[in-house]
Amino acid sequence: MFLSMFMSMLILIIASVVMFLASLLSKKTMVDREKMSPFECGFDPKSHSRMPFSLRFFLIAIIFLIFDVEIALILPMIMITKFSNLMIWSYTSMFFIFLLLMGLYHEWNQGALEWSE
């Protein structure tokens, strides 16, 4: 018990020190408008350097990643049916699928699944 608490504190301290050093060393010393602006043949840039990004596309990508994690959690449930109690397995499976369906309903109700308006 003491060893695991000591290791947790040590990891926390090391991570904090590394984050502090990274933020300290990553600061740019020169804050000059000319050096910070993009170079375009000596003239000010006429357009933005980045293209606009669709937030809806980002949300759909996040939902897809969550769906992949859900599939990775559902697949082992099929494999353990023969090793576990059928009643407990079915209650657990139904509860998990119910939670997934409630999340899907919430996303649908909030309009996150509609691509165009």
CSV table of C-alpha atoms in Angstrom, one decimal:
chain,number,residue,atom,x,y,z
A,1,MET,CA,0.0,0.0,0.0
A,2,PHE,CA,2.8,2.4,1.0
A,3,LEU,CA,4.8,1.5,-2.1
A,4,SER,CA,1.9,2.2,-4.5
A,5,MET,CA,1.1,5.5,-2.8
A,6,PHE,CA,4.8,6.4,-3.0
A,7,MET,CA,5.0,5.5,-6.7
A,8,SER,CA,1.9,7.5,-7.4
A,9,MET,CA,3.3,10.6,-5.7
A,10,LEU,CA,6.6,10.2,-7.5
A,11,ILE,CA,4.9,9.9,-10.9
A,12,LEU,CA,2.8,13.0,-10.1
A,13,ILE,CA,5.9,15.0,-9.0
A,14,ILE,CA,7.9,14.0,-12.1
A,15,ALA,CA,5.0,14.8,-14.5
A,16,SER,CA,4.5,18.2,-12.8
A,17,VAL,CA,8.2,19.0,-13.1
A,18,VAL,CA,8.3,18.0,-16.8
A,19,MET,CA,5.2,20.1,-17.5
A,20,PHE,CA,6.7,23.1,-15.7
A,21,LEU,CA,10.0,22.8,-17.5
A,22,ALA,CA,8.3,22.4,-20.9
A,23,SER,CA,6.2,25.6,-20.3
A,24,LEU,CA,9.3,27.5,-19.1
A,25,LEU,CA,11.5,26.4,-22.0
A,26,SER,CA,8.9,26.8,-24.7
A,27,LYS,CA,8.5,30.6,-24.3
A,28,LYS,CA,9.7,32.7,-27.1
A,29,THR,CA,11.9,35.5,-25.9
A,30,MET,CA,11.3,37.8,-28.8
A,31,VAL,CA,7.8,39.1,-29.3
A,32,ASP,CA,8.1,41.1,-32.4
A,33,ARG,CA,5.2,41.7,-34.8
A,34,GLU,CA,7.4,41.3,-37.9
A,35,LYS,CA,9.0,38.1,-36.7
A,36,MET,CA,5.7,36.6,-35.6
A,37,SER,CA,3.8,37.3,-38.8
A,38,PRO,CA,4.0,35.0,-41.8
A,39,PHE,CA,6.4,35.9,-44.5
A,40,GLU,CA,4.9,36.8,-47.9
A,41,CYS,CA,7.6,38.6,-50.0
A,42,GLY,CA,7.9,41.4,-47.6
A,43,PHE,CA,4.2,42.3,-47.8
A,44,ASP,CA,1.4,41.8,-45.3
A,45,PRO,CA,-0.5,38.6,-46.1
A,46,LYS,CA,-3.7,39.1,-48.1
A,47,SER,CA,-5.6,36.1,-46.7
A,48,HIS,CA,-5.5,33.9,-43.6
A,49,SER,CA,-2.9,31.1,-43.6
A,50,ARG,CA,-5.5,28.5,-42.4
A,51,MET,CA,-8.6,27.3,-44.2
A,52,PRO,CA,-11.8,27.4,-42.2
A,53,PHE,CA,-12.6,24.2,-40.4
A,54,SER,CA,-16.1,22.7,-40.0
A,55,LEU,CA,-17.0,22.1,-36.3
A,56,ARG,CA,-19.7,19.7,-37.4
A,57,PHE,CA,-17.1,17.5,-39.1
A,58,PHE,CA,-15.0,17.5,-35.9
A,59,LEU,CA,-18.1,16.5,-33.8
A,60,ILE,CA,-18.9,13.7,-36.2
A,61,ALA,CA,-15.3,12.4,-36.0
A,62,ILE,CA,-15.5,12.4,-32.2
A,63,ILE,CA,-18.8,10.5,-32.3
A,64,PHE,CA,-17.2,8.0,-34.7
A,65,LEU,CA,-14.3,7.5,-32.3
A,66,ILE,CA,-16.7,7.0,-29.4
A,67,PHE,CA,-18.6,4.4,-31.5
A,68,ASP,CA,-15.3,2.5,-32.1
A,69,VAL,CA,-14.6,2.4,-28.4
A,70,GLU,CA,-18.2,1.1,-27.8
A,71,ILE,CA,-17.6,-1.7,-30.4
A,72,ALA,CA,-14.4,-2.6,-28.7
A,73,LEU,CA,-16.3,-2.9,-25.4
A,74,ILE,CA,-19.2,-4.9,-26.8
A,75,LEU,CA,-17.1,-7.5,-28.7
A,76,PRO,CA,-15.6,-9.2,-25.6
A,77,MET,CA,-19.0,-9.5,-24.1
A,78,ILE,CA,-19.8,-12.1,-26.7
A,79,MET,CA,-16.7,-14.1,-25.9
A,80,ILE,CA,-17.5,-14.3,-22.1
A,81,THR,CA,-21.0,-15.7,-22.4
A,82,LYS,CA,-19.9,-19.3,-21.9
A,83,PHE,CA,-17.7,-18.4,-18.9
A,84,SER,CA,-20.1,-16.3,-16.9
A,85,ASN,CA,-23.5,-16.6,-15.2
A,86,LEU,CA,-26.1,-16.0,-17.9
A,87,MET,CA,-28.4,-13.9,-15.8
A,88,ILE,CA,-25.7,-11.5,-14.6
A,89,TRP,CA,-24.3,-11.4,-18.2
A,90,SER,CA,-27.6,-10.5,-19.7
A,91,TYR,CA,-28.4,-7.8,-17.0
A,92,THR,CA,-24.9,-6.2,-17.5
A,93,SER,CA,-25.2,-6.4,-21.3
A,94,MET,CA,-28.7,-4.9,-21.4
A,95,PHE,CA,-27.6,-2.1,-19.0
A,96,PHE,CA,-24.6,-1.3,-21.2
A,97,ILE,CA,-26.6,-1.3,-24.4
A,98,PHE,CA,-29.3,0.8,-22.7
A,99,LEU,CA,-26.7,3.4,-21.7
A,100,LEU,CA,-25.4,3.5,-25.3
A,101,LEU,CA,-28.9,3.9,-26.7
A,102,MET,CA,-29.6,6.8,-24.2
A,103,GLY,CA,-26.4,8.5,-25.4
A,104,LEU,CA,-27.4,8.0,-29.0
A,105,TYR,CA,-30.9,9.5,-28.3
A,106,HIS,CA,-29.3,12.5,-26.5
A,107,GLU,CA,-27.0,13.1,-29.5
A,108,TRP,CA,-29.9,12.8,-31.9
A,109,ASN,CA,-32.1,15.1,-29.7
A,110,GLN,CA,-29.3,17.7,-29.5
A,111,GLY,CA,-28.9,17.7,-33.3
A,112,ALA,CA,-25.3,16.4,-33.4
A,113,LEU,CA,-26.1,13.8,-36.0
A,114,GLU,CA,-27.6,16.2,-38.5
A,115,TRP,CA,-24.9,17.2,-41.1
A,116,SER,CA,-26.8,20.0,-42.9
A,117,GLU,CA,-29.4,22.4,-41.7
